[in-house]
Amino acid sequence: MKQGEKLVIVGCSGSGGPAAMLSRKLMPDIDITVVRKEKFFIVR
Amino acid sequence: MAGLAAGESIVVPDKMLKDAGINVVVDEVTKIDPEKKEVYTAGGKGFQYDKLYLATGSRPFIPPIEGKDLEGVVSLRGLGDAEKIKTFLSEKQPENIVFIGAGFISMEIASLLMENMPGKFNISIVELMDRPLPLMLDKDMADLVTEYLTEKGLNILTGEKVEKILGNNGKVSGVALESGKKIGCRHGICKCGS
């Protein structure tokens, strides 16, 4: 993804949080939003 | 399940995400418009995207066995399931526990219960294949596992197919095997699916 593009992650399964963190590391200039309904990110 | 860690200690903290510059929104996504490339939430918010990643998780697969909806039939995948099972064990004080399938999760929980509460439960594990952990171990290794766990008190039945989960007044009461054997599970718990 290019600078300024938007990544939206829906959900807090085992992959949602790591996907957000990994995306930030690989693409520091994109805009990342995580939307989840649960109170916590639950890791199995 | 072992009670060795609090639920809060196994979550990804929001702080970590926020510190990385990630916008965290606690809301339920109710609609996705792929043409406009926008997601909408129950709280009335909208978020435009260039790329969308759906990480909504999964549910355990419970085989279509008759009786799978009876009270006392449980599965384990996440923290919520573990808490429900712990509450069930503590409130109902079951004597018998039957695990359907000798996969990794069943074997781990069975060993854990046996170790933490020795003598409290009669634990049976029913496996369709000829050995426990069939996707992980071949027969000679699995035989050692069977021998070890049988010595510890687990009742491991291999090469047996569960025909039906038996019930009484909506609650699980046992398991009927295709071979004709029955395993009593009165006021018990029957774990299947993973």
Short mmCIF file of N, CA, C and O in Angstrom, two decimals, chain B residues 55-111:
data_model
loop_
_atom_site.label_atom_id
_atom_site.label_comp_id
_atom_site.label_asym_id
_atom_site.label_seq_id
_atom_site.Cartn_x
_atom_site.Cartn_y
_atom_site.Cartn_z
N ALA B 55 -11.03 -9.90 10.05
CA ALA B 55 -10.42 -10.81 11.03
C ALA B 55 -11.44 -11.14 12.10
O ALA B 55 -11.22 -10.96 13.28
N THR B 56 -12.59 -11.60 11.63
CA THR B 56 -13.71 -11.79 12.55
C THR B 56 -13.68 -13.13 13.26
O THR B 56 -14.62 -13.47 13.97
N GLY B 57 -12.64 -13.90 13.06
CA GLY B 57 -12.48 -15.13 13.84
C GLY B 57 -13.25 -16.30 13.28
O GLY B 57 -13.79 -16.26 12.18
N SER B 58 -13.29 -17.35 14.06
CA SER B 58 -13.96 -18.57 13.63
C SER B 58 -14.62 -19.24 14.83
O SER B 58 -14.40 -18.85 15.96
N ARG B 59 -15.44 -20.20 14.52
CA ARG B 59 -16.09 -20.96 15.60
C ARG B 59 -15.64 -22.42 15.52
O ARG B 59 -15.32 -22.91 14.44
N PRO B 60 -15.65 -23.09 16.66
CA PRO B 60 -15.27 -24.51 16.61
C PRO B 60 -16.24 -25.31 15.75
O PRO B 60 -17.44 -25.01 15.74
N PHE B 61 -15.71 -26.29 15.07
CA PHE B 61 -16.57 -27.20 14.31
C PHE B 61 -16.99 -28.34 15.22
O PHE B 61 -16.15 -29.04 15.78
N ILE B 62 -18.29 -28.47 15.38
CA ILE B 62 -18.80 -29.60 16.16
C ILE B 62 -19.43 -30.58 15.18
O ILE B 62 -20.33 -30.22 14.42
N PRO B 63 -18.95 -31.80 15.15
CA PRO B 63 -19.48 -32.78 14.18
C PRO B 63 -20.99 -32.94 14.34
O PRO B 63 -21.52 -32.78 15.46
N PRO B 64 -21.68 -33.26 13.26
CA PRO B 64 -23.15 -33.37 13.33
C PRO B 64 -23.61 -34.64 14.03
O PRO B 64 -24.24 -35.52 13.43
N ILE B 65 -23.28 -34.74 15.30
CA ILE B 65 -23.66 -35.92 16.09
C ILE B 65 -24.98 -35.62 16.79
O ILE B 65 -25.15 -34.53 17.34
N GLU B 66 -25.88 -36.58 16.77
CA GLU B 66 -27.15 -36.40 17.47
C GLU B 66 -26.88 -36.10 18.95
O GLU B 66 -26.08 -36.80 19.58
N GLY B 67 -27.51 -35.07 19.46
CA GLY B 67 -27.33 -34.72 20.87
C GLY B 67 -26.31 -33.64 21.10
O GLY B 67 -26.05 -33.25 22.24
N LYS B 68 -25.76 -33.09 20.03
CA LYS B 68 -24.68 -32.09 20.20
C LYS B 68 -25.17 -30.78 20.84
O LYS B 68 -24.36 -29.99 21.32
N ASP B 69 -26.50 -30.58 20.85
CA ASP B 69 -27.03 -29.34 21.43
C ASP B 69 -27.46 -29.49 22.89
O ASP B 69 -27.97 -28.55 23.49
N LEU B 70 -27.23 -30.65 23.47
CA LEU B 70 -27.63 -30.85 24.86
C LEU B 70 -26.78 -30.00 25.80
O LEU B 70 -25.61 -29.69 25.51
N GLU B 71 -27.38 -29.63 26.94
CA GLU B 71 -26.62 -28.88 27.95
C GLU B 71 -25.51 -29.77 28.49
O GLU B 71 -25.74 -30.94 28.81
N GLY B 72 -24.33 -29.22 28.57
CA GLY B 72 -23.20 -30.01 29.03
C GLY B 72 -22.27 -30.40 27.90
O GLY B 72 -21.20 -30.95 28.15
N VAL B 73 -22.69 -30.11 26.67
CA VAL B 73 -21.80 -30.36 25.53
C VAL B 73 -21.10 -29.04 25.22
O VAL B 73 -21.76 -28.04 24.97
N VAL B 74 -19.81 -29.05 25.28
CA VAL B 74 -19.07 -27.80 25.13
C VAL B 74 -17.93 -27.97 24.12
O VAL B 74 -17.55 -29.08 23.76
N SER B 75 -17.42 -26.84 23.70
CA SER B 75 -16.22 -26.85 22.85
C SER B 75 -15.29 -25.77 23.40
O SER B 75 -15.70 -24.93 24.20
N LEU B 76 -14.06 -25.82 22.99
CA LEU B 76 -13.09 -24.84 23.49
C LEU B 76 -12.31 -24.24 22.35
O LEU B 76 -11.71 -24.95 21.55
N ARG B 77 -12.37 -22.92 22.30
CA ARG B 77 -11.54 -22.22 21.32
C ARG B 77 -10.83 -21.02 21.95
O ARG B 77 -9.64 -20.87 21.84
N GLY B 78 -11.62 -20.20 22.63
CA GLY B 78 -11.03 -18.98 23.18
C GLY B 78 -11.26 -18.85 24.67
O GLY B 78 -11.75 -19.76 25.34
N LEU B 79 -10.91 -17.66 25.15
CA LEU B 79 -11.00 -17.37 26.58
C LEU B 79 -12.43 -17.55 27.12
O LEU B 79 -12.63 -18.12 28.19
N GLY B 80 -13.42 -17.07 26.36
CA GLY B 80 -14.81 -17.17 26.80
C GLY B 80 -15.23 -18.61 27.03
O GLY B 80 -15.92 -18.93 28.01
N ASP B 81 -14.80 -19.49 26.11
CA ASP B 81 -15.15 -20.92 26.25
C ASP B 81 -14.49 -21.50 27.50
O ASP B 81 -15.10 -22.28 28.24
N ALA B 82 -13.24 -21.15 27.73
CA ALA B 82 -12.51 -21.66 28.90
C ALA B 82 -13.21 -21.22 30.18
O ALA B 82 -13.35 -22.01 31.13
N GLU B 83 -13.66 -19.97 30.21
CA GLU B 83 -14.35 -19.48 31.40
C GLU B 83 -15.66 -20.22 31.62
O GLU B 83 -16.02 -20.55 32.75
N LYS B 84 -16.39 -20.48 30.52
CA LYS B 84 -17.66 -21.21 30.63
C LYS B 84 -17.42 -22.62 31.17
O LYS B 84 -18.16 -23.11 32.03
N ILE B 85 -16.39 -23.28 30.67
CA ILE B 85 -16.10 -24.65 31.12
C ILE B 85 -15.71 -24.65 32.60
O ILE B 85 -16.18 -25.48 33.38
N LYS B 86 -14.90 -23.69 32.99
CA LYS B 86 -14.48 -23.62 34.39
C LYS B 86 -15.68 -23.39 35.30
O LYS B 86 -15.80 -23.99 36.37
N THR B 87 -16.58 -22.51 34.86
CA THR B 87 -17.79 -22.24 35.65
C THR B 87 -18.65 -23.49 35.74
O THR B 87 -19.15 -23.85 36.81
N PHE B 88 -18.80 -24.19 34.61
CA PHE B 88 -19.60 -25.43 34.58
C PHE B 88 -19.02 -26.45 35.56
O PHE B 88 -19.74 -27.07 36.35
N LEU B 89 -17.71 -26.63 35.51
CA LEU B 89 -17.07 -27.62 36.37
C LEU B 89 -17.25 -27.27 37.84
O LEU B 89 -17.48 -28.14 38.68
N SER B 90 -17.16 -25.98 38.13
CA SER B 90 -17.26 -25.59 39.52
C SER B 90 -18.71 -25.61 40.03
O SER B 90 -18.96 -26.00 41.17
N GLU B 91 -19.67 -25.25 39.17
CA GLU B 91 -21.07 -25.22 39.62
C GLU B 91 -21.72 -26.60 39.61
O GLU B 91 -22.44 -26.97 40.52
N LYS B 92 -21.49 -27.37 38.54
CA LYS B 92 -22.19 -28.65 38.39
C LYS B 92 -21.45 -29.83 39.02
O LYS B 92 -22.04 -30.88 39.23
N GLN B 93 -20.16 -29.62 39.30
CA GLN B 93 -19.37 -30.69 39.91
C GLN B 93 -19.56 -32.03 39.21
O GLN B 93 -19.96 -33.02 39.86
N PRO B 94 -19.35 -32.11 37.91
CA PRO B 94 -19.58 -33.38 37.21
C PRO B 94 -18.57 -34.44 37.64
O PRO B 94 -17.45 -34.13 38.03
N GLU B 95 -19.05 -35.70 37.59
CA GLU B 95 -18.14 -36.80 37.94
C GLU B 95 -17.44 -37.34 36.70
O GLU B 95 -16.33 -37.84 36.76
N ASN B 96 -18.17 -37.28 35.59
CA ASN B 96 -17.66 -37.90 34.37
C ASN B 96 -17.48 -36.87 33.26
O ASN B 96 -18.36 -36.03 33.06
N ILE B 97 -16.40 -36.97 32.58
CA ILE B 97 -16.15 -36.09 31.44
C ILE B 97 -15.74 -36.96 30.26
O ILE B 97 -14.89 -37.83 30.38
N VAL B 98 -16.39 -36.71 29.13
CA VAL B 98 -16.05 -37.44 27.91
C VAL B 98 -15.55 -36.44 26.88
O VAL B 98 -16.19 -35.43 26.63
N PHE B 99 -14.42 -36.74 26.31
CA PHE B 99 -13.88 -35.93 25.22
C PHE B 99 -14.10 -36.71 23.92
O PHE B 99 -13.73 -37.88 23.83
N ILE B 100 -14.69 -36.04 22.95
CA ILE B 100 -14.86 -36.69 21.65
C ILE B 100 -13.74 -36.19 20.74
O ILE B 100 -13.68 -35.00 20.42
N GLY B 101 -12.88 -37.09 20.39
CA GLY B 101 -11.71 -36.72 19.58
C GLY B 101 -10.49 -36.55 20.47
O GLY B 101 -10.55 -35.87 21.49
N ALA B 102 -9.41 -37.23 20.10
CA ALA B 102 -8.18 -37.16 20.88
C ALA B 102 -7.17 -36.25 20.20
O ALA B 102 -6.03 -36.63 19.98
N GLY B 103 -7.64 -35.08 19.86
CA GLY B 103 -6.73 -34.09 19.28
C GLY B 103 -5.96 -33.36 20.37
O GLY B 103 -6.10 -33.67 21.56
N PHE B 104 -5.21 -32.39 19.94
CA PHE B 104 -4.32 -31.67 20.84
C PHE B 104 -5.07 -31.00 21.99
O PHE B 104 -4.69 -31.11 23.15
N ILE B 105 -6.19 -30.32 21.66
CA ILE B 105 -6.92 -29.57 22.70
C ILE B 105 -7.54 -30.52 23.72
O ILE B 105 -7.41 -30.32 24.93
N SER B 106 -8.19 -31.58 23.22
CA SER B 106 -8.79 -32.56 24.15
C SER B 106 -7.74 -33.16 25.08
O SER B 106 -7.94 -33.24 26.29
N MET B 107 -6.63 -33.57 24.49
CA MET B 107 -5.59 -34.23 25.29
C MET B 107 -5.01 -33.26 26.32
O MET B 107 -4.71 -33.64 27.46
N GLU B 108 -4.86 -32.01 25.91
CA GLU B 108 -4.28 -31.03 26.82
C GLU B 108 -5.22 -30.78 28.00
O GLU B 108 -4.79 -30.75 29.15
N ILE B 109 -6.50 -30.59 27.70
CA ILE B 109 -7.45 -30.30 28.79
C ILE B 109 -7.60 -31.52 29.70
O ILE B 109 -7.63 -31.39 30.92
N ALA B 110 -7.69 -32.69 29.09
CA ALA B 110 -7.84 -33.90 29.90
C ALA B 110 -6.66 -34.07 30.84
O ALA B 110 -6.83 -34.35 32.04
N SER B 111 -5.46 -33.89 30.32
CA SER B 111 -4.26 -34.03 31.16
C SER B 111 -4.25 -32.98 32.26
O SER B 111 -3.88 -33.25 33.40
#
